[in-house]
Tab-separated table of C-alpha atoms and ligand atoms in Angstrom:
chain	number	residue	atom	x	y	z
G	1	MET	CA	34.864	-39.080	-12.772
G	2	ARG	CA	32.189	-36.479	-13.453
G	3	GLN	CA	32.538	-37.002	-17.209
G	4	ILE	CA	32.455	-40.818	-16.923
G	5	VAL	CA	29.243	-40.767	-14.864
G	6	GLU	CA	27.682	-38.173	-17.151
G	7	ASN	CA	28.452	-40.316	-20.236
G	8	ALA	CA	27.096	-43.482	-18.604
G	9	VAL	CA	23.881	-41.713	-17.589
G	10	SER	CA	23.350	-40.122	-20.998
G	11	ARG	CA	24.042	-43.446	-22.805
G	12	GLY	CA	21.538	-45.138	-20.468
G	13	ILE	CA	24.079	-47.812	-19.498
G	14	LEU	CA	24.680	-47.028	-15.819
G	15	LYS	CA	23.950	-50.011	-13.546
G	16	LYS	CA	25.283	-48.556	-10.315
G	17	ILE	CA	28.125	-46.703	-8.623
G	18	VAL	CA	29.691	-48.403	-5.628
G	19	TYR	CA	31.723	-46.357	-3.137
G	20	SER	CA	33.950	-48.252	-0.703
G	21	GLN	CA	36.930	-47.670	1.629
G	22	PRO	CA	35.228	-44.746	3.412
G	23	ARG	CA	37.235	-41.978	5.026
G	24	ASP	CA	34.762	-41.817	7.919
G	25	LYS	CA	34.611	-44.952	10.149
G	26	SER	CA	30.893	-44.478	10.857
G	27	VAL	CA	30.223	-45.240	7.167
G	28	VAL	CA	30.471	-48.709	5.601
G	29	ARG	CA	29.864	-47.987	1.929
G	30	CYS	CA	27.507	-46.232	-0.462
G	31	GLU	CA	25.683	-47.286	-3.628
G	32	ALA	CA	24.025	-45.060	-6.206
G	33	LYS	CA	21.368	-46.134	-8.723
G	34	LEU	CA	19.006	-44.286	-11.041
G	35	PHE	CA	15.261	-44.403	-10.499
G	36	SER	CA	12.322	-42.617	-12.057
G	37	SER	CA	9.330	-40.994	-10.432
G	38	GLY	CA	6.555	-38.702	-11.619
G	39	LYS	CA	9.001	-35.817	-11.105
G	40	GLY	CA	11.712	-37.187	-13.383
G	41	VAL	CA	14.853	-39.306	-13.132
G	42	PHE	CA	17.041	-39.218	-10.018
G	43	LEU	CA	20.286	-40.786	-8.843
G	44	GLN	CA	19.702	-42.239	-5.399
G	45	PHE	CA	22.721	-42.460	-3.070
G	46	GLU	CA	22.180	-45.068	-0.366
G	47	THR	CA	24.841	-44.793	2.339
G	48	PHE	CA	25.127	-47.769	4.684
G	49	MET	CA	26.246	-46.753	8.185
G	50	SER	CA	28.152	-48.916	10.658
G	51	ASP	CA	25.181	-48.803	13.096
G	52	GLY	CA	23.099	-50.699	10.496
G	53	LYS	CA	21.113	-47.698	9.310
G	54	ALA	CA	20.982	-46.462	5.719
G	55	VAL	CA	20.785	-42.828	4.624
G	56	HIS	CA	19.221	-41.855	1.299
G	57	GLU	CA	19.794	-38.844	-0.878
G	58	ASN	CA	18.015	-38.338	-4.231
G	59	VAL	CA	19.738	-36.075	-6.729
G	60	PRO	CA	18.092	-34.975	-10.021
G	61	GLU	CA	19.656	-36.564	-13.117
G	62	LYS	CA	21.198	-33.292	-14.317
G	63	GLN	CA	23.178	-32.788	-11.108
G	64	ALA	CA	23.919	-36.497	-10.607
G	65	ALA	CA	27.429	-36.525	-12.105
G	66	ASP	CA	28.591	-33.521	-10.051
G	67	ARG	CA	27.257	-35.026	-6.846
G	68	ALA	CA	28.717	-38.462	-7.639
G	69	ALA	CA	32.162	-36.917	-8.144
G	70	LEU	CA	31.945	-34.805	-5.004
G	71	ILE	CA	31.017	-37.804	-2.828
G	72	ALA	CA	33.956	-39.720	-4.282
G	73	GLU	CA	36.482	-36.960	-3.625
G	74	ARG	CA	35.197	-36.150	-0.163
G	75	ASP	CA	34.134	-39.420	1.449
G	76	PHE	CA	35.654	-42.526	-0.150
G	77	ARG	CA	38.952	-43.870	-1.481
G	78	ARG	CA	37.559	-46.345	-3.986
G	79	VAL	CA	34.745	-45.959	-6.522
G	80	ASN	CA	33.468	-48.478	-9.074
G	81	ILE	CA	31.227	-47.216	-11.857
G	82	ILE	CA	29.451	-50.295	-13.194
G	83	THR	CA	27.817	-50.129	-16.616
G	84	SER	CA	26.552	-52.555	-19.243
G	85	ALA	CA	29.590	-51.595	-21.351
G	86	GLY	CA	32.185	-52.409	-18.683
G	87	GLU	CA	33.449	-51.008	-15.430
G	88	CYS	CA	35.579	-48.079	-14.318
G	89	GLN	CA	37.519	-48.163	-11.053
G	90	ILE	CA	38.816	-45.019	-9.421
G	91	MET	CA	41.228	-45.155	-6.495
G	92	VAL	CA	42.153	-42.129	-4.401
G	93	SER	CA	45.353	-42.470	-2.351
G	94	LYS	CA	45.727	-41.050	1.182
G	95	LYS	CA	47.630	-38.143	-0.364
G	96	GLY	CA	44.728	-37.479	-2.753
G	97	LYS	CA	46.362	-38.944	-5.894
G	98	THR	CA	43.695	-40.409	-8.220
G	99	THR	CA	44.190	-43.526	-10.368
G	100	VAL	CA	41.554	-44.294	-12.984
G	101	LEU	CA	41.226	-47.737	-14.583
G	102	ASN	CA	38.493	-47.234	-17.165
G	103	LYS	CA	37.281	-50.356	-19.005
G	104	ILE	CA	33.984	-48.887	-20.183
G	105	LYS	CA	33.776	-49.443	-23.937
G	106	GLU	CA	32.858	-46.274	-25.759
G	107	ASP	CA	32.686	-47.625	-29.300
G	108	LEU	CA	30.186	-50.501	-29.027
G	109	PRO	CA	26.433	-50.308	-28.554
G	110	ALA	CA	25.680	-51.544	-25.040
G	111	PRO	CA	22.381	-52.743	-23.565
G	112	LYS	CA	20.316	-49.960	-22.035
G	113	ILE	CA	19.698	-50.429	-18.335
G	114	PRO	CA	16.025	-50.008	-17.534
G	115	ILE	CA	15.380	-47.353	-14.925
G	116	LYS	CA	13.157	-48.650	-12.171
G	117	ALA	CA	10.112	-46.687	-11.142
G	118	HIS	CA	10.144	-45.437	-7.565
G	119	ASP	CA	7.686	-48.135	-6.490
G	120	GLY	CA	10.294	-50.706	-7.547
G	121	ARG	CA	8.275	-51.845	-10.563
G	122	ARG	CA	10.051	-51.970	-13.872
G	123	LYS	CA	8.706	-49.692	-16.600
G	124	TYR	CA	7.882	-51.802	-19.648
G	125	ILE	CA	7.361	-50.640	-23.237
G	126	ILE	CA	4.075	-52.555	-23.227
G	127	GLU	CA	2.590	-51.766	-19.831
G	128	GLU	CA	0.696	-54.368	-17.851
G	129	GLY	CA	-2.893	-53.342	-17.157
G	130	ALA	CA	-3.390	-51.427	-20.407
G	131	PRO	CA	-5.483	-53.332	-22.985
G	132	CYS	CA	-3.266	-54.697	-25.789
G	133	ASP	CA	-5.108	-56.351	-28.640
G	134	PHE	CA	-2.334	-58.554	-30.051
G	135	LEU	CA	-1.258	-59.850	-26.621
G	136	TYR	CA	-4.897	-60.622	-25.863
G	137	ARG	CA	-5.311	-62.541	-29.127
G	138	LEU	CA	-2.060	-64.443	-28.511
G	139	GLY	CA	-3.311	-65.455	-25.054
G	140	VAL	CA	-0.689	-63.514	-23.072
G	141	CYS	CA	-3.141	-61.230	-21.293
G	142	ASP	CA	-6.855	-60.746	-20.753
G	143	ALA	CA	-8.971	-58.082	-22.463
G	144	GLU	CA	-8.058	-55.510	-19.778
G	145	GLY	CA	-4.331	-56.103	-20.186
G	146	GLY	CA	-3.890	-58.273	-17.077
G	147	VAL	CA	-1.027	-60.705	-17.810
G	148	PHE	CA	-1.856	-64.384	-17.195
G	149	ASP	CA	0.437	-65.934	-14.582
G	150	LYS	CA	1.612	-68.677	-16.944
G	151	LYS	CA	2.517	-66.061	-19.574
G	152	ARG	CA	4.401	-63.693	-17.290
G	153	ALA	CA	7.833	-64.888	-18.468
G	154	LYS	CA	6.720	-64.474	-22.088
G	155	PHE	CA	5.473	-60.967	-21.320
G	156	ARG	CA	8.833	-60.030	-19.782
G	157	GLN	CA	10.671	-61.611	-22.711
G	158	ILE	CA	8.617	-59.615	-25.226
G	159	ASN	CA	9.286	-56.380	-23.375
G	160	ARG	CA	12.979	-57.109	-22.973
G	161	PHE	CA	13.165	-57.863	-26.673
G	162	LEU	CA	11.458	-54.564	-27.468
G	163	GLU	CA	13.968	-52.709	-25.293
G	164	ILE	CA	16.756	-54.223	-27.389
G	165	VAL	CA	14.899	-53.250	-30.576
G	166	ARG	CA	14.455	-49.731	-29.196
G	167	ASP	CA	18.251	-49.405	-29.026
G	168	LEU	CA	18.326	-50.020	-32.789
G	169	PHE	CA	15.227	-47.958	-33.619
G	170	PRO	CA	14.791	-45.331	-30.899
G	171	LYS	CA	12.580	-43.161	-33.097
G	172	LYS	CA	10.546	-43.326	-36.300
G	173	PRO	CA	12.935	-44.166	-39.154
G	174	GLU	CA	12.964	-41.995	-42.294
G	175	GLY	CA	11.856	-44.595	-44.822
G	176	GLY	CA	9.860	-47.806	-44.604
G	177	LEU	CA	11.272	-50.892	-42.891
G	178	TYR	CA	11.636	-54.393	-44.333
G	179	ILE	CA	11.891	-56.959	-41.553
G	180	LEU	CA	12.135	-60.748	-41.446
G	181	ASP	CA	11.355	-63.121	-38.594
G	182	LEU	CA	12.831	-66.450	-39.674
G	183	CYS	CA	11.598	-69.603	-37.892
G	184	CYS	CA	8.882	-67.405	-36.447
G	185	GLY	CA	6.755	-70.148	-34.827
G	186	LYS	CA	3.836	-68.602	-32.986
G	187	SER	CA	5.453	-65.219	-33.664
G	188	TYR	CA	5.043	-63.392	-30.369
G	189	LEU	CA	8.077	-61.361	-31.350
G	190	SER	CA	6.879	-60.488	-34.845
G	191	PHE	CA	3.650	-59.149	-33.416
G	192	ALA	CA	5.446	-57.224	-30.678
G	193	LEU	CA	7.981	-55.861	-33.134
G	194	TYR	CA	5.302	-54.770	-35.575
G	195	TYR	CA	3.309	-53.180	-32.751
G	196	TYR	CA	6.357	-51.234	-31.493
G	197	LEU	CA	7.567	-50.052	-34.900
G	198	HIS	CA	4.214	-49.425	-36.563
G	199	ASP	CA	1.812	-48.565	-33.760
G	200	ILE	CA	4.161	-46.894	-31.251
G	201	LEU	CA	6.780	-45.286	-33.550
G	202	GLY	CA	4.457	-44.827	-36.524
G	203	ALA	CA	6.887	-46.407	-39.016
G	204	GLU	CA	5.860	-47.938	-42.306
G	205	VAL	CA	6.625	-51.638	-41.890
G	206	GLU	CA	6.678	-54.632	-44.192
G	207	MET	CA	7.366	-57.685	-42.091
G	208	ILE	CA	7.519	-61.337	-43.121
G	209	GLY	CA	7.379	-64.236	-40.690
G	210	ALA	CA	8.505	-67.586	-42.125
G	211	ASP	CA	8.191	-71.070	-40.678
G	212	LEU	CA	7.875	-74.676	-41.795
G	213	LYS	CA	4.632	-75.334	-39.920
G	214	SER	CA	1.556	-74.627	-42.019
G	215	ASP	CA	-0.916	-74.667	-39.084
G	216	VAL	CA	1.140	-72.079	-37.196
G	217	ILE	CA	1.399	-69.897	-40.292
G	218	ALA	CA	-2.370	-70.058	-40.837
G	219	TYR	CA	-2.965	-69.132	-37.196
G	220	CYS	CA	-0.504	-66.188	-37.278
G	221	SER	CA	-1.965	-64.892	-40.567
G	222	GLN	CA	-5.431	-64.868	-38.991
G	223	VAL	CA	-4.214	-63.061	-35.842
G	224	ALA	CA	-2.409	-60.437	-37.970
G	225	LYS	CA	-5.625	-59.898	-39.940
G	226	ASP	CA	-7.727	-59.647	-36.779
G	227	CYS	CA	-5.279	-57.119	-35.290
G	228	GLY	CA	-5.311	-55.038	-38.464
G	229	PHE	CA	-1.535	-55.511	-38.827
G	230	ASP	CA	-1.674	-55.080	-42.616
G	231	GLY	CA	2.089	-54.968	-43.132
G	232	LEU	CA	2.681	-58.263	-41.306
G	233	LYS	CA	2.549	-61.378	-43.519
G	234	PHE	CA	3.402	-65.007	-42.873
G	235	ILE	CA	4.657	-67.589	-45.282
G	236	CYS	CA	5.078	-71.317	-44.937
G	237	CYS	CA	8.509	-72.367	-46.214
G	238	ASP	CA	11.864	-73.830	-45.377
G	239	ILE	CA	13.963	-70.771	-44.562
G	240	SER	CA	16.908	-72.224	-46.470
G	241	GLU	CA	14.819	-71.634	-49.614
G	242	PHE	CA	13.519	-68.236	-48.636
G	243	VAL	CA	14.766	-65.377	-50.806
G	244	PRO	CA	14.301	-61.897	-49.285
G	245	ALA	CA	12.752	-59.338	-51.623
G	246	ARG	CA	15.412	-56.751	-50.764
G	247	THR	CA	17.996	-55.844	-48.143
G	248	PRO	CA	16.319	-56.335	-44.766
G	249	ASP	CA	16.555	-53.541	-42.234
G	250	LEU	CA	16.363	-56.198	-39.549
G	251	VAL	CA	16.438	-59.990	-39.430
G	252	VAL	CA	15.164	-61.510	-36.202
G	253	SER	CA	14.982	-65.079	-35.078
G	254	LEU	CA	14.145	-66.482	-31.701
G	255	HIS	CA	15.239	-69.976	-30.748
G	256	ALA	CA	15.765	-71.388	-34.215
G	257	CYS	CA	16.943	-74.902	-33.415
G	258	ASP	CA	20.541	-76.007	-33.877
G	259	THR	CA	21.839	-75.080	-37.338
G	260	ALA	CA	18.573	-73.293	-38.300
G	261	THR	CA	20.170	-70.302	-36.528
G	262	ASP	CA	23.080	-70.599	-38.966
G	263	ILE	CA	20.676	-70.548	-41.915
G	264	VAL	CA	19.153	-67.373	-40.432
G	265	LEU	CA	22.558	-65.719	-39.992
G	266	ALA	CA	23.757	-66.788	-43.442
G	267	THR	CA	20.556	-65.463	-45.070
G	268	ALA	CA	20.992	-62.174	-43.219
G	269	VAL	CA	24.663	-61.839	-44.152
G	270	LYS	CA	24.134	-62.789	-47.815
G	271	THR	CA	21.443	-60.155	-48.227
G	272	GLY	CA	23.469	-57.545	-46.327
G	273	ALA	CA	20.844	-57.177	-43.552
G	274	LYS	CA	21.447	-53.936	-41.680
G	275	ASN	CA	20.661	-55.401	-38.266
G	276	ILE	CA	20.411	-58.925	-36.877
G	277	LEU	CA	18.886	-60.119	-33.609
G	278	SER	CA	19.120	-63.863	-33.214
G	279	SER	CA	18.622	-65.972	-30.148
G	280	PRO	CA	20.112	-69.438	-30.727
G	281	CYS	CA	18.515	-72.615	-29.461
G	282	CYS	CA	19.788	-76.125	-28.792
G	283	GLN	CA	23.157	-76.707	-30.454
G	284	HIS	CA	24.206	-80.195	-31.374
G	285	GLU	CA	26.351	-79.849	-34.441
G	286	MET	CA	29.655	-78.899	-32.863
G	287	ALA	CA	29.325	-81.327	-29.970
G	288	ARG	CA	29.269	-84.092	-32.567
G	289	GLN	CA	32.246	-82.690	-34.481
G	290	LEU	CA	34.616	-81.979	-31.586
G	291	PRO	CA	37.359	-84.581	-31.114
G	292	ARG	CA	36.867	-87.282	-28.494
G	293	GLU	CA	40.472	-86.971	-27.424
G	294	ASP	CA	42.405	-83.748	-27.198
G	295	GLU	CA	45.708	-83.260	-25.390
G	296	GLU	CA	44.834	-79.776	-24.088
G	297	LEU	CA	41.034	-79.750	-24.028
G	298	GLY	CA	40.473	-83.362	-23.009
G	299	PHE	CA	39.593	-82.304	-19.473
G	300	ILE	CA	36.518	-80.503	-20.876
G	301	LEU	CA	35.652	-82.575	-23.914
G	302	SER	CA	35.688	-85.903	-22.069
G	303	LYS	CA	32.844	-84.818	-19.737
G	304	PRO	CA	29.511	-84.968	-21.635
G	305	LEU	CA	27.900	-81.996	-19.870
G	306	PHE	CA	30.943	-79.764	-20.268
G	307	ARG	CA	31.384	-80.938	-23.840
G	308	GLU	CA	27.790	-79.843	-24.648
G	309	ARG	CA	28.249	-76.471	-22.983
G	310	PHE	CA	31.644	-75.877	-24.497
G	311	ALA	CA	30.233	-76.708	-27.941
G	312	ALA	CA	27.306	-74.309	-27.454
G	313	LEU	CA	29.563	-71.521	-26.224
G	314	ALA	CA	32.144	-72.017	-28.962
G	315	THR	CA	29.384	-72.158	-31.608
G	316	ASP	CA	28.016	-68.780	-30.555
G	317	ALA	CA	31.467	-67.229	-30.130
G	318	LEU	CA	32.363	-68.401	-33.637
G	319	ARG	CA	29.085	-67.001	-34.964
G	320	LEU	CA	30.050	-63.592	-33.576
G	321	LEU	CA	33.519	-63.905	-35.078
G	322	MET	CA	32.070	-64.790	-38.493
G	323	LEU	CA	29.672	-61.838	-38.321
G	324	GLU	CA	32.609	-59.555	-37.516
G	325	ALA	CA	34.586	-61.063	-40.387
G	326	GLU	CA	31.613	-60.254	-42.624
G	327	GLY	CA	31.528	-56.593	-41.607
G	328	TYR	CA	29.195	-56.521	-38.611
G	329	ARG	CA	29.724	-55.134	-35.138
G	330	ALA	CA	28.527	-58.097	-33.125
G	331	ASP	CA	27.987	-58.902	-29.487
G	332	ALA	CA	25.902	-61.161	-27.300
G	333	VAL	CA	23.556	-60.008	-24.557
G	334	GLU	CA	21.452	-61.789	-21.982
G	335	PHE	CA	17.968	-61.691	-23.267
G	336	ILE	CA	16.082	-62.405	-20.086
G	337	ASP	CA	16.779	-63.656	-16.576
G	338	PRO	CA	18.706	-66.971	-16.906
G	339	GLU	CA	16.479	-68.343	-14.143
G	340	GLU	CA	13.488	-68.104	-16.494
G	341	THR	CA	15.086	-69.916	-19.399
G	342	PRO	CA	18.595	-71.179	-20.080
G	343	LYS	CA	18.059	-70.121	-23.712
G	344	ASN	CA	18.598	-66.500	-22.881
G	345	LEU	CA	21.408	-65.446	-25.174
G	346	LEU	CA	20.804	-62.988	-27.971
G	347	ILE	CA	23.270	-62.338	-30.767
G	348	ARG	CA	23.095	-58.721	-31.828
G	349	ALA	CA	24.827	-57.515	-34.962
G	350	VAL	CA	24.822	-54.170	-36.726
G	351	LYS	CA	26.290	-53.789	-40.202
G	352	GLY	CA	29.210	-51.382	-40.359
G	353	GLY	CA	32.952	-51.198	-40.368
G	354	GLY	CA	33.600	-53.419	-43.430
G	355	ALA	CA	34.740	-57.027	-43.720
G	356	SER	CA	37.683	-57.995	-41.530
G	357	ALA	CA	40.349	-60.320	-42.933
G	358	GLU	CA	41.858	-60.476	-39.444
G	359	ARG	CA	38.615	-61.826	-37.965
G	360	ALA	CA	38.272	-64.283	-40.860
G	361	LEU	CA	41.754	-65.618	-40.126
G	362	GLU	CA	40.949	-65.872	-36.427
G	363	TYR	CA	37.831	-67.862	-37.334
G	364	GLU	CA	39.779	-70.206	-39.561
G	365	LYS	CA	42.441	-70.787	-36.907
G	366	ALA	CA	39.849	-71.503	-34.204
G	367	CYS	CA	38.066	-74.038	-36.413
G	368	LYS	CA	41.342	-75.705	-37.292
G	369	ARG	CA	42.363	-75.903	-33.647
G	370	LEU	CA	39.033	-77.426	-32.640
G	371	GLY	CA	38.869	-79.713	-35.679
G	372	ILE	CA	35.416	-78.507	-36.677
G	373	ASP	CA	33.546	-77.358	-39.757
G	374	PRO	CA	30.656	-75.151	-38.533
G	375	ALA	CA	27.413	-74.881	-40.482
G	376	LEU	CA	27.572	-71.092	-40.725
G	377	ALA	CA	30.817	-71.179	-42.710
G	378	ARG	CA	29.385	-73.867	-44.986
G	379	PHE	CA	26.173	-71.918	-45.576
G	380	LEU	CA	28.270	-68.885	-46.437
G	381	ASN	CA	30.450	-70.986	-48.754
G	382	LYS	CA	33.567	-70.123	-46.745
N	1	SAM	C1	11.689	-73.456	-30.957
N	1	SAM	S1	10.626	-72.887	-32.178
N	1	SAM	C2	10.715	-71.134	-31.941
N	1	SAM	C3	9.535	-70.417	-32.499
N	1	SAM	C4	9.448	-68.920	-32.233
N	1	SAM	N1	10.492	-68.185	-32.892
N	1	SAM	C5	9.384	-68.652	-30.773
N	1	SAM	O1	10.406	-68.298	-30.194
N	1	SAM	O2	8.344	-68.821	-30.161
N	1	SAM	C6	11.555	-73.151	-33.646
N	1	SAM	C7	10.742	-72.949	-34.918
N	1	SAM	O3	11.637	-73.040	-36.017
N	1	SAM	C8	10.954	-73.641	-37.095
N	1	SAM	N2	11.968	-74.160	-38.041
N	1	SAM	C9	13.018	-74.971	-37.758
N	1	SAM	N3	13.740	-75.184	-38.878
N	1	SAM	C10	13.160	-74.460	-39.861
N	1	SAM	C11	13.449	-74.257	-41.233
N	1	SAM	N4	14.504	-74.840	-41.810
N	1	SAM	N5	12.652	-73.455	-41.964
N	1	SAM	C12	11.576	-72.849	-41.370
N	1	SAM	N6	11.246	-73.006	-40.082
N	1	SAM	C13	12.022	-73.802	-39.327
N	1	SAM	C14	10.102	-74.700	-36.435
N	1	SAM	O4	9.008	-75.072	-37.246
N	1	SAM	C15	9.670	-73.984	-35.153
N	1	SAM	O5	8.428	-73.341	-35.305
């Protein structure tokens, strides 16, 4: 157990450890979570007692794994280590025999779990209350860095997005970066991305935002100029006609409607983009293509709401499968609290591992079974 906790802490993926089935009847259960304070990072054990009280113990990060293992061996018969890469369950029998069921994935990048500050406030990459020129110019905060109430969700979304980007670029990269934001709209993310990579990490960045709307492009170009973001340019075009100058280090796209997301993914794949972050938007294509009658799936497809949701889910699952077939390690993460927006899914893909004929076959079979011809396959001439 010590090793599992240590790995989860060092990968930054630990959500919590839950101890149950206590040996001592005066104890109900215990939960452990990481927090940060001015003195460093600690694992806090909160033990809930049967008299309703809770006892706290804060253990410095370096000793956390040892302590977590000791508490398991000594006080409880069941432990669940919950991480963003899966869960591990450890059972200890009355005779002391340990059974470990470890489903924590070691080989895939997993979302980092932000460590809360001791005052319960989340630590953001762009801190509230510190002046931030681009957020001020985009109307997210005032000149002192105070976030406007109506823009709070946007502020959280930007920061969450930057945390995901930080997983890909934790430190200044060796060479310059070539980055595309396709269907950039008002480009909050392009600005945030440029700010993080160029101003925080000190990287050399050439970033292009592309969108159909000329007024939005003119506005973004002016803001970039005013911010002194010299490496950030905007062009007005249909992204299906956009030809990247070279292999992008990262292609991002937030809420590109319906099959525009497929154009983004196809452009990224065709140019061998090293990383892709794409948050899909409304999906209509598959809902129209799915059969009206289906012996096995009729119970879903005959109900309009379920049909829509099934189509959206299958579209994104097939997008991941296609990316894997094309040689990417792909997964989907929740981008922001689903209560803030239902459009909270982010497809994350990192090039590596080579094309997979197995995945391609799986894709083909799924499409055949569903009777569909998805845009992504068409755009990739598959
Ligand atoms: C829902 S908005 C999202 C904008 C921005 N990424 C954001 O999240 O704030 C979708 C944007 O995609 C753009 N768009 C849709 N299809 C496009 C295409 N084929 N080429 C370029 N832009 C496109 C629209 O003009 C619009 O600005």
